Amino acid sequence: MRQPSSVRCLRLVGTLFLTLACACSRSDRSAAGPADWQLDLTPVLAVGDTEDSDSAMFGRVSDVRLLPNGTLAVADAGASAVLLFDSTGAPLGRRGRKGRGPGEFAGQISLARLADDAVAVWDPSQSRWSQVHVARAEITVLPDSLGDAAWAHAGVIVLGEGLVPEWAPSLLRALADSMPAMKLGFLDETALLWVNRDAALREWMAYAGREAQGRITLPANYRPMQFRADRVVGLLADSIGLERVVVYRFARPADVVPSRARAGAAPIDSSERGTLMSSMRNAVVAQEMHYATAGRYTARADSLSLEMPPGMRLQIIDADGRAWRGAGVVSATGFTCGMYVGLAPPRGWREGAPRCAW
């Protein structure tokens, strides 16, 4: 694989695709550019209108997802919750609260579509994925295989209905060889890549492979967070900085078909390393569940509601009630993942994130 020399920096977010910051130099397909796709400035949906006393008020919106069934999911990092609205903007409920236990969020949470009626919530402060269903109140903590915690803290990629594991950095390094220069990029569900090239975030071009298919110009003070096949979802700020979640529709020609297949479900890492790291994150959840009922962490692994994979064991090294540290071990090879919770971790570690070594 040729390593592109033009990529200067790379940052991932827990969204349908990714955010890229690149310093690339490529010419457009033509001087005239692609055709303009008309944007209808009458919102399809708007939530958070401050002139309406019954409308939702947001603390700090960190991400938004419009689901195929019409449900709007808003990640409010200020409230440490996911707010749900129906296709008319009427509230459907609130999921989550501030904290570090199951069903709680503590960081700059972001969203990805996991199914037609569910979103995955990424909390980077806890290196944890949770699943929020539209119709159910409970929040499920998802097992994952995000690789090294230092990389996972910056985010991951989500495609289709799966979480992309450790091969994601290699995938991203390859993208620069085949995709256009960009400041920001999103991938919609039809596999069109939406590219931004101006700092004001107003002009966006849709690419199928290296060919630009169309272009839309967004309103001033509008920050897109998701592109759908014929809609864009984002935040619109008024003159004093108050924000609403607004969905616009645009006219996409029927004959625009991406040159590659729709992105499918990504594989979950089933390697020894990925499986053990996932199990260690499950151990954190199990300890939090124990703490919720007993008021303290336990030093006995067999008292946790946790089933380790065959050939792997969890050893809790010590626990003083409010803090614990432990290790997961693969019996046959000695591969080990360590974890600190509630304690100051060693240099180079992050609390609550597994670190692995032979």
mmCIF file of C-alpha atoms in Angstrom:
data_model
loop_
_atom_site.group_PDB
_atom_site.id
_atom_site.type_symbol
_atom_site.label_atom_id
_atom_site.label_comp_id
_atom_site.label_asym_id
_atom_site.label_seq_id
_atom_site.Cartn_x
_atom_site.Cartn_y
_atom_site.Cartn_z
ATOM 1 C CA MET A 1 0.000 0.000 0.000
ATOM 2 C CA ARG A 2 1.437 3.375 -0.948
ATOM 3 C CA GLN A 3 1.579 5.728 2.000
ATOM 4 C CA PRO A 4 0.387 9.200 0.945
ATOM 5 C CA SER A 5 2.730 11.999 1.887
ATOM 6 C CA SER A 6 0.060 14.690 1.619
ATOM 7 C CA VAL A 7 -1.870 13.833 4.776
ATOM 8 C CA ARG A 8 -0.758 16.149 7.564
ATOM 9 C CA CYS A 9 -3.179 15.275 10.345
ATOM 10 C CA LEU A 10 -6.116 13.013 10.968
ATOM 11 C CA ARG A 11 -8.888 13.098 13.517
ATOM 12 C CA LEU A 12 -11.738 10.610 13.858
ATOM 13 C CA VAL A 13 -15.168 11.100 15.334
ATOM 14 C CA GLY A 14 -17.779 8.582 16.300
ATOM 15 C CA THR A 15 -20.075 9.298 13.383
ATOM 16 C CA LEU A 16 -21.222 7.500 10.289
ATOM 17 C CA PHE A 17 -17.912 8.338 8.692
ATOM 18 C CA LEU A 18 -15.054 10.625 9.636
ATOM 19 C CA THR A 19 -13.632 14.094 9.938
ATOM 20 C CA LEU A 20 -10.399 14.689 8.078
ATOM 21 C CA ALA A 21 -7.978 17.584 8.140
ATOM 22 C CA CYS A 22 -5.728 17.277 5.123
ATOM 23 C CA ALA A 23 -3.243 19.409 3.236
ATOM 24 C CA CYS A 24 -3.650 17.970 -0.242
ATOM 25 C CA SER A 25 -3.264 19.422 -3.717
ATOM 26 C CA ARG A 26 -5.432 17.986 -6.458
ATOM 27 C CA SER A 27 -7.301 19.712 -9.258
ATOM 28 C CA ASP A 28 -11.078 19.500 -9.664
ATOM 29 C CA ARG A 29 -12.553 17.437 -12.466
ATOM 30 C CA SER A 30 -13.194 20.616 -14.437
ATOM 31 C CA ALA A 31 -12.928 24.353 -14.008
ATOM 32 C CA ALA A 32 -16.711 24.708 -14.139
ATOM 33 C CA GLY A 33 -17.244 22.163 -11.374
ATOM 34 C CA PRO A 34 -20.235 19.890 -10.807
ATOM 35 C CA ALA A 35 -23.883 20.859 -11.160
ATOM 36 C CA ASP A 36 -25.612 22.691 -8.337
ATOM 37 C CA TRP A 37 -28.209 20.646 -6.448
ATOM 38 C CA GLN A 38 -30.914 23.021 -5.262
ATOM 39 C CA LEU A 39 -31.294 23.261 -1.482
ATOM 40 C CA ASP A 40 -34.824 23.929 -0.206
ATOM 41 C CA LEU A 41 -34.403 26.515 2.552
ATOM 42 C CA THR A 42 -37.766 25.601 4.099
ATOM 43 C CA PRO A 43 -36.766 23.175 6.868
ATOM 44 C CA VAL A 44 -38.137 19.645 6.738
ATOM 45 C CA LEU A 45 -37.696 19.558 10.507
ATOM 46 C CA ALA A 46 -36.527 22.081 13.099
ATOM 47 C CA VAL A 47 -36.099 21.426 16.812
ATOM 48 C CA GLY A 48 -35.028 23.888 19.478
ATOM 49 C CA ASP A 49 -36.847 27.043 18.352
ATOM 50 C CA THR A 50 -36.292 29.457 21.217
ATOM 51 C CA GLU A 51 -39.354 31.525 20.224
ATOM 52 C CA ASP A 52 -41.587 28.584 21.169
ATOM 53 C CA SER A 53 -41.816 28.095 24.927
ATOM 54 C CA ASP A 54 -42.783 24.431 24.437
ATOM 55 C CA SER A 55 -39.833 23.683 22.166
ATOM 56 C CA ALA A 56 -36.760 21.792 23.271
ATOM 57 C CA MET A 57 -33.838 23.714 24.700
ATOM 58 C CA PHE A 58 -30.398 22.213 24.289
ATOM 59 C CA GLY A 59 -27.409 22.522 26.586
ATOM 60 C CA ARG A 60 -24.578 21.761 24.162
ATOM 61 C CA VAL A 61 -25.355 19.720 21.051
ATOM 62 C CA SER A 62 -22.382 17.519 20.169
ATOM 63 C CA ASP A 63 -23.953 15.345 17.451
ATOM 64 C CA VAL A 64 -27.200 14.613 15.613
ATOM 65 C CA ARG A 65 -28.590 11.617 13.699
ATOM 66 C CA LEU A 66 -31.732 11.407 11.570
ATOM 67 C CA LEU A 67 -32.776 7.741 11.492
ATOM 68 C CA PRO A 68 -34.478 6.030 8.528
ATOM 69 C CA ASN A 69 -37.758 5.814 10.478
ATOM 70 C CA GLY A 70 -37.829 9.622 10.841
ATOM 71 C CA THR A 71 -36.675 9.760 14.457
ATOM 72 C CA LEU A 72 -34.201 12.524 15.284
ATOM 73 C CA ALA A 73 -31.559 11.676 17.901
ATOM 74 C CA VAL A 74 -29.695 14.617 19.455
ATOM 75 C CA ALA A 75 -26.584 14.094 21.582
ATOM 76 C CA ASP A 76 -26.651 16.856 24.201
ATOM 77 C CA ALA A 77 -23.230 16.821 25.857
ATOM 78 C CA GLY A 78 -24.360 19.594 28.192
ATOM 79 C CA ALA A 79 -27.110 17.364 29.577
ATOM 80 C CA SER A 80 -25.104 14.110 29.179
ATOM 81 C CA ALA A 81 -28.096 12.583 27.421
ATOM 82 C CA VAL A 82 -29.551 11.600 24.064
ATOM 83 C CA LEU A 83 -32.806 13.425 23.261
ATOM 84 C CA LEU A 84 -35.256 11.768 20.864
ATOM 85 C CA PHE A 85 -37.860 13.485 18.644
ATOM 86 C CA ASP A 86 -40.360 12.151 16.125
ATOM 87 C CA SER A 87 -40.621 13.242 12.484
ATOM 88 C CA THR A 88 -42.698 16.296 13.488
ATOM 89 C CA GLY A 89 -40.245 17.451 16.153
ATOM 90 C CA ALA A 90 -42.352 16.258 19.086
ATOM 91 C CA PRO A 91 -40.230 14.888 21.964
ATOM 92 C CA LEU A 92 -40.138 11.118 22.393
ATOM 93 C CA GLY A 93 -38.010 11.005 25.495
ATOM 94 C CA ARG A 94 -34.570 11.327 26.989
ATOM 95 C CA ARG A 95 -32.004 8.565 27.374
ATOM 96 C CA GLY A 96 -29.066 8.698 29.761
ATOM 97 C CA ARG A 97 -27.742 11.006 32.450
ATOM 98 C CA LYS A 98 -24.423 12.310 33.734
ATOM 99 C CA GLY A 99 -22.189 9.711 35.356
ATOM 100 C CA ARG A 100 -19.907 6.768 34.692
ATOM 101 C CA GLY A 101 -22.178 3.813 35.305
ATOM 102 C CA PRO A 102 -24.160 1.815 32.729
ATOM 103 C CA GLY A 103 -26.618 4.092 30.945
ATOM 104 C CA GLU A 104 -24.644 7.188 31.927
ATOM 105 C CA PHE A 105 -22.422 9.512 29.886
ATOM 106 C CA ALA A 106 -19.564 11.751 30.940
ATOM 107 C CA GLY A 107 -17.924 13.154 27.836
ATOM 108 C CA GLN A 108 -18.419 14.844 24.473
ATOM 109 C CA ILE A 109 -20.730 12.097 23.238
ATOM 110 C CA SER A 110 -21.302 11.432 19.552
ATOM 111 C CA LEU A 111 -23.704 9.247 17.582
ATOM 112 C CA ALA A 112 -23.816 6.696 14.795
ATOM 113 C CA ARG A 113 -26.791 4.885 13.286
ATOM 114 C CA LEU A 114 -26.815 1.287 14.444
ATOM 115 C CA ALA A 115 -30.240 0.271 13.093
ATOM 116 C CA ASP A 116 -33.405 1.899 11.763
ATOM 117 C CA ASP A 117 -34.583 2.502 15.344
ATOM 118 C CA ALA A 118 -31.338 2.674 17.318
ATOM 119 C CA VAL A 119 -28.142 4.689 17.615
ATOM 120 C CA ALA A 120 -24.720 3.865 19.009
ATOM 121 C CA VAL A 121 -23.411 6.456 21.476
ATOM 122 C CA TRP A 122 -19.645 6.928 21.789
ATOM 123 C CA ASP A 123 -18.391 8.358 25.091
ATOM 124 C CA PRO A 124 -14.641 9.004 24.597
ATOM 125 C CA SER A 125 -14.065 9.857 28.250
ATOM 126 C CA GLN A 126 -14.950 6.244 29.112
ATOM 127 C CA SER A 127 -13.886 4.566 25.846
ATOM 128 C CA ARG A 128 -17.353 3.072 25.778
ATOM 129 C CA TRP A 129 -20.092 2.420 23.242
ATOM 130 C CA SER A 130 -23.725 2.283 24.335
ATOM 131 C CA GLN A 131 -26.850 1.480 22.352
ATOM 132 C CA VAL A 132 -29.977 3.637 22.591
ATOM 133 C CA HIS A 133 -33.271 2.311 21.210
ATOM 134 C CA VAL A 134 -36.098 4.630 20.255
ATOM 135 C CA ALA A 135 -38.814 2.435 21.770
ATOM 136 C CA ARG A 136 -36.998 1.199 24.893
ATOM 137 C CA ALA A 137 -35.893 3.134 27.953
ATOM 138 C CA GLU A 138 -32.897 0.973 28.852
ATOM 139 C CA ILE A 139 -29.433 1.656 27.466
ATOM 140 C CA THR A 140 -27.214 -1.278 26.505
ATOM 141 C CA VAL A 141 -23.436 -1.122 26.853
ATOM 142 C CA LEU A 142 -21.910 -2.622 23.721
ATOM 143 C CA PRO A 143 -18.879 -4.917 23.662
ATOM 144 C CA ASP A 144 -16.309 -3.515 21.291
ATOM 145 C CA SER A 145 -12.826 -3.959 19.889
ATOM 146 C CA LEU A 146 -11.541 -0.450 19.393
ATOM 147 C CA GLY A 147 -7.851 -1.240 19.573
ATOM 148 C CA ASP A 148 -5.345 0.859 21.460
ATOM 149 C CA ALA A 149 -7.056 3.203 23.891
ATOM 150 C CA ALA A 150 -4.932 6.194 22.895
ATOM 151 C CA TRP A 151 -6.323 5.889 19.370
ATOM 152 C CA ALA A 152 -9.829 4.938 20.491
ATOM 153 C CA HIS A 153 -10.052 8.075 22.636
ATOM 154 C CA ALA A 154 -10.012 10.156 19.442
ATOM 155 C CA GLY A 155 -12.895 8.169 17.973
ATOM 156 C CA VAL A 156 -13.745 5.388 15.587
ATOM 157 C CA ILE A 157 -15.521 4.848 12.297
ATOM 158 C CA VAL A 158 -18.962 3.287 12.103
ATOM 159 C CA LEU A 159 -20.258 1.844 8.840
ATOM 160 C CA GLY A 160 -23.567 0.100 8.290
ATOM 161 C CA GLU A 161 -24.465 -1.775 11.450
ATOM 162 C CA GLY A 162 -21.034 -2.568 12.851
ATOM 163 C CA LEU A 163 -18.120 -0.966 14.643
ATOM 164 C CA VAL A 164 -14.902 -0.767 12.675
ATOM 165 C CA PRO A 165 -11.991 -2.227 14.668
ATOM 166 C CA GLU A 166 -8.249 -1.896 14.421
ATOM 167 C CA TRP A 167 -7.890 -1.961 10.654
ATOM 168 C CA ALA A 168 -9.445 1.509 10.483
ATOM 169 C CA PRO A 169 -6.147 3.486 10.571
ATOM 170 C CA SER A 170 -4.806 1.483 7.622
ATOM 171 C CA LEU A 171 -8.068 2.068 5.784
ATOM 172 C CA LEU A 172 -7.798 5.808 6.350
ATOM 173 C CA ARG A 173 -4.208 5.958 5.162
ATOM 174 C CA ALA A 174 -5.342 4.409 1.883
ATOM 175 C CA LEU A 175 -8.211 6.863 1.379
ATOM 176 C CA ALA A 176 -5.960 9.777 0.471
ATOM 177 C CA ASP A 177 -4.823 7.967 -2.677
ATOM 178 C CA SER A 178 -8.321 7.730 -4.102
ATOM 179 C CA MET A 179 -10.353 10.594 -2.653
ATOM 180 C CA PRO A 180 -10.322 14.340 -3.319
ATOM 181 C CA ALA A 181 -8.650 17.000 -1.216
ATOM 182 C CA MET A 182 -10.895 18.016 1.671
ATOM 183 C CA LYS A 183 -11.183 19.857 4.930
ATOM 184 C CA LEU A 184 -14.141 17.806 6.161
ATOM 185 C CA GLY A 185 -15.883 14.736 4.821
ATOM 186 C CA PHE A 186 -19.015 12.672 5.459
ATOM 187 C CA LEU A 187 -20.252 9.495 3.814
ATOM 188 C CA ASP A 188 -24.005 9.161 3.263
ATOM 189 C CA GLU A 189 -25.905 5.866 3.228
ATOM 190 C CA THR A 190 -25.631 5.591 -0.557
ATOM 191 C CA ALA A 191 -21.806 5.802 -0.323
ATOM 192 C CA LEU A 192 -21.511 9.322 -1.763
ATOM 193 C CA LEU A 193 -18.632 11.187 -0.138
ATOM 194 C CA TRP A 194 -19.545 14.764 0.826
ATOM 195 C CA VAL A 195 -16.507 17.043 0.814
ATOM 196 C CA ASN A 196 -16.042 20.552 2.191
ATOM 197 C CA ARG A 197 -13.269 22.842 0.986
ATOM 198 C CA ASP A 198 -14.044 26.246 2.467
ATOM 199 C CA ALA A 199 -13.556 27.313 6.065
ATOM 200 C CA ALA A 200 -17.094 28.720 6.304
ATOM 201 C CA LEU A 201 -18.527 25.186 5.783
ATOM 202 C CA ARG A 202 -21.013 26.449 3.188
ATOM 203 C CA GLU A 203 -20.037 24.722 -0.061
ATOM 204 C CA TRP A 204 -20.190 20.907 -0.140
ATOM 205 C CA MET A 205 -19.474 18.648 -3.109
ATOM 206 C CA ALA A 206 -20.706 15.068 -3.544
ATOM 207 C CA TYR A 207 -18.207 12.555 -4.938
ATOM 208 C CA ALA A 208 -18.611 9.054 -6.314
ATOM 209 C CA GLY A 209 -15.028 7.857 -6.413
ATOM 210 C CA ARG A 210 -12.914 10.703 -7.827
ATOM 211 C CA GLU A 211 -15.767 12.235 -9.841
ATOM 212 C CA ALA A 212 -17.746 15.155 -8.384
ATOM 213 C CA GLN A 213 -21.460 14.537 -8.961
ATOM 214 C CA GLY A 214 -23.044 17.647 -7.492
ATOM 215 C CA ARG A 215 -22.698 20.620 -5.186
ATOM 216 C CA ILE A 216 -24.896 22.284 -2.578
ATOM 217 C CA THR A 217 -24.458 25.588 -0.750
ATOM 218 C CA LEU A 218 -25.636 25.660 2.854
ATOM 219 C CA PRO A 219 -27.000 28.701 4.734
ATOM 220 C CA ALA A 220 -24.653 30.912 6.714
ATOM 221 C CA ASN A 221 -24.146 29.856 10.356
ATOM 222 C CA TYR A 222 -25.220 26.284 9.554
ATOM 223 C CA ARG A 223 -22.965 23.435 10.691
ATOM 224 C CA PRO A 224 -23.764 20.079 9.054
ATOM 225 C CA MET A 225 -23.471 16.918 11.150
ATOM 226 C CA GLN A 226 -24.997 14.309 8.841
ATOM 227 C CA PHE A 227 -25.727 13.867 5.146
ATOM 228 C CA ARG A 228 -28.536 11.585 3.978
ATOM 229 C CA ALA A 229 -29.378 10.651 0.376
ATOM 230 C CA ASP A 230 -31.392 13.860 -0.144
ATOM 231 C CA ARG A 231 -31.169 15.648 3.217
ATOM 232 C CA VAL A 232 -28.627 17.368 5.400
ATOM 233 C CA VAL A 233 -28.886 17.535 9.195
ATOM 234 C CA GLY A 234 -27.076 20.104 11.306
ATOM 235 C CA LEU A 235 -27.091 23.072 13.673
ATOM 236 C CA LEU A 236 -28.308 26.533 12.658
ATOM 237 C CA ALA A 237 -27.182 29.404 14.889
ATOM 238 C CA ASP A 238 -29.121 32.657 15.181
ATOM 239 C CA SER A 239 -27.703 36.161 15.589
ATOM 240 C CA ILE A 240 -27.023 35.690 19.314
ATOM 241 C CA GLY A 241 -25.562 32.201 18.962
ATOM 242 C CA LEU A 242 -28.551 30.089 20.036
ATOM 243 C CA GLU A 243 -28.724 26.865 18.033
ATOM 244 C CA ARG A 244 -31.508 24.778 16.532
ATOM 245 C CA VAL A 245 -31.269 21.357 14.934
ATOM 246 C CA VAL A 246 -32.500 21.864 11.360
ATOM 247 C CA VAL A 247 -33.033 19.356 8.534
ATOM 248 C CA TYR A 248 -33.017 20.590 4.914
ATOM 249 C CA ARG A 249 -33.906 18.718 1.747
ATOM 250 C CA PHE A 250 -31.978 19.062 -1.519
ATOM 251 C CA ALA A 251 -32.739 18.005 -5.093
ATOM 252 C CA ARG A 252 -30.525 15.054 -5.949
ATOM 253 C CA PRO A 253 -30.841 13.751 -9.532
ATOM 254 C CA ALA A 254 -32.235 10.231 -9.720
ATOM 255 C CA ASP A 255 -29.452 9.064 -12.021
ATOM 256 C CA VAL A 256 -26.661 9.815 -9.535
ATOM 257 C CA VAL A 257 -25.514 6.379 -8.411
ATOM 258 C CA PRO A 258 -22.220 5.859 -6.559
ATOM 259 C CA SER A 259 -19.573 3.887 -8.424
ATOM 260 C CA ARG A 260 -19.072 1.429 -5.583
ATOM 261 C CA ALA A 261 -21.367 -0.737 -3.510
ATOM 262 C CA ARG A 262 -23.143 0.596 -0.478
ATOM 263 C CA ALA A 263 -21.055 0.390 2.671
ATOM 264 C CA GLY A 264 -21.932 -2.771 4.546
ATOM 265 C CA ALA A 265 -21.492 -3.924 8.097
ATOM 266 C CA ALA A 266 -17.942 -3.782 9.361
ATOM 267 C CA PRO A 267 -16.345 -6.842 10.939
ATOM 268 C CA ILE A 268 -15.872 -7.055 14.688
ATOM 269 C CA ASP A 269 -12.319 -7.911 15.705
ATOM 270 C CA SER A 270 -12.358 -11.546 16.847
ATOM 271 C CA SER A 271 -8.608 -11.752 17.394
ATOM 272 C CA GLU A 272 -7.183 -12.735 20.755
ATOM 273 C CA ARG A 273 -6.315 -9.117 21.496
ATOM 274 C CA GLY A 274 -9.653 -7.704 20.414
ATOM 275 C CA THR A 275 -11.639 -10.314 22.349
ATOM 276 C CA LEU A 276 -9.675 -9.783 25.564
ATOM 277 C CA MET A 277 -9.930 -5.979 25.340
ATOM 278 C CA SER A 278 -13.674 -6.251 24.814
ATOM 279 C CA SER A 279 -13.934 -8.554 27.844
ATOM 280 C CA MET A 280 -11.985 -6.098 30.003
ATOM 281 C CA ARG A 281 -14.407 -3.326 29.109
ATOM 282 C CA ASN A 282 -17.242 -5.671 30.029
ATOM 283 C CA ALA A 283 -15.482 -6.184 33.374
ATOM 284 C CA VAL A 284 -15.656 -2.435 34.006
ATOM 285 C CA VAL A 285 -19.407 -2.508 33.398
ATOM 286 C CA ALA A 286 -19.795 -5.561 35.662
ATOM 287 C CA GLN A 287 -17.898 -3.809 38.466
ATOM 288 C CA GLU A 288 -20.097 -0.721 38.097
ATOM 289 C CA MET A 289 -23.194 -2.917 38.342
ATOM 290 C CA HIS A 290 -21.771 -4.493 41.507
ATOM 291 C CA TYR A 291 -20.991 -1.049 42.930
ATOM 292 C CA ALA A 292 -24.565 0.100 42.232
ATOM 293 C CA THR A 293 -25.992 -2.686 44.405
ATOM 294 C CA ALA A 294 -23.253 -3.259 47.015
ATOM 295 C CA GLY A 295 -21.880 0.269 47.356
ATOM 296 C CA ARG A 296 -18.320 -0.878 46.703
ATOM 297 C CA TYR A 297 -16.123 -2.600 44.133
ATOM 298 C CA THR A 298 -15.342 -6.252 44.709
ATOM 299 C CA ALA A 299 -11.979 -8.017 44.803
ATOM 300 C CA ARG A 300 -13.592 -11.320 43.785
ATOM 301 C CA ALA A 301 -13.978 -11.782 40.049
ATOM 302 C CA ASP A 302 -16.387 -14.694 40.549
ATOM 303 C CA SER A 303 -18.881 -12.375 42.260
ATOM 304 C CA LEU A 304 -19.315 -10.294 39.094
ATOM 305 C CA SER A 305 -22.030 -10.807 36.483
ATOM 306 C CA LEU A 306 -19.400 -11.522 33.865
ATOM 307 C CA GLU A 307 -18.572 -14.512 31.700
ATOM 308 C CA MET A 308 -15.051 -14.480 30.285
ATOM 309 C CA PRO A 309 -14.449 -16.162 26.902
ATOM 310 C CA PRO A 310 -13.043 -19.714 26.960
ATOM 311 C CA GLY A 311 -9.320 -19.755 27.692
ATOM 312 C CA MET A 312 -9.346 -16.278 29.245
ATOM 313 C CA ARG A 313 -9.570 -15.296 32.898
ATOM 314 C CA LEU A 314 -10.036 -12.090 34.893
ATOM 315 C CA GLN A 315 -7.833 -11.498 37.919
ATOM 316 C CA ILE A 316 -8.673 -8.586 40.228
ATOM 317 C CA ILE A 317 -5.340 -7.601 41.745
ATOM 318 C CA ASP A 318 -6.800 -5.406 44.470
ATOM 319 C CA ALA A 319 -9.937 -3.427 45.283
ATOM 320 C CA ASP A 320 -10.528 -1.055 48.207
ATOM 321 C CA GLY A 321 -14.217 -0.410 47.666
ATOM 322 C CA ARG A 322 -13.882 2.778 45.625
ATOM 323 C CA ALA A 323 -11.079 1.771 43.293
ATOM 324 C CA TRP A 324 -9.749 -1.398 41.706
ATOM 325 C CA ARG A 325 -7.207 -2.736 39.286
ATOM 326 C CA GLY A 326 -7.176 -5.997 37.435
ATOM 327 C CA ALA A 327 -5.868 -7.944 34.492
ATOM 328 C CA GLY A 328 -7.296 -10.207 31.838
ATOM 329 C CA VAL A 329 -5.057 -13.077 30.778
ATOM 330 C CA VAL A 330 -5.092 -15.542 27.887
ATOM 331 C CA SER A 331 -4.052 -18.765 29.602
ATOM 332 C CA ALA A 332 -2.401 -20.419 26.602
ATOM 333 C CA THR A 333 -0.224 -17.514 25.469
ATOM 334 C CA GLY A 334 0.116 -15.236 28.478
ATOM 335 C CA PHE A 335 -1.272 -12.249 26.552
ATOM 336 C CA THR A 336 -2.434 -9.774 29.203
ATOM 337 C CA CYS A 337 -4.575 -6.625 29.367
ATOM 338 C CA GLY A 338 -4.406 -4.460 32.495
ATOM 339 C CA MET A 339 -6.952 -1.954 33.808
ATOM 340 C CA TYR A 340 -7.058 0.778 36.473
ATOM 341 C CA VAL A 341 -10.346 2.257 37.745
ATOM 342 C CA GLY A 342 -10.514 4.923 40.451
ATOM 343 C CA LEU A 343 -6.727 4.907 40.823
ATOM 344 C CA ALA A 344 -4.089 7.127 39.274
ATOM 345 C CA PRO A 345 -2.863 4.961 36.383
ATOM 346 C CA PRO A 346 0.829 4.635 35.477
ATOM 347 C CA ARG A 347 2.336 7.034 32.975
ATOM 348 C CA GLY A 348 0.995 6.384 29.488
ATOM 349 C CA TRP A 349 -2.184 4.672 30.721
ATOM 350 C CA ARG A 350 -5.713 6.067 30.898
ATOM 351 C CA GLU A 351 -8.098 5.227 33.705
ATOM 352 C CA GLY A 352 -10.748 2.728 32.645
ATOM 353 C CA ALA A 353 -9.020 1.864 29.356
ATOM 354 C CA PRO A 354 -7.327 -1.534 28.964
ATOM 355 C CA ARG A 355 -3.662 -1.680 28.037
ATOM 356 C CA CYS A 356 -2.302 -4.901 26.599
ATOM 357 C CA ALA A 357 1.080 -6.594 26.275
ATOM 358 C CA TRP A 358 2.668 -10.024 25.990
#
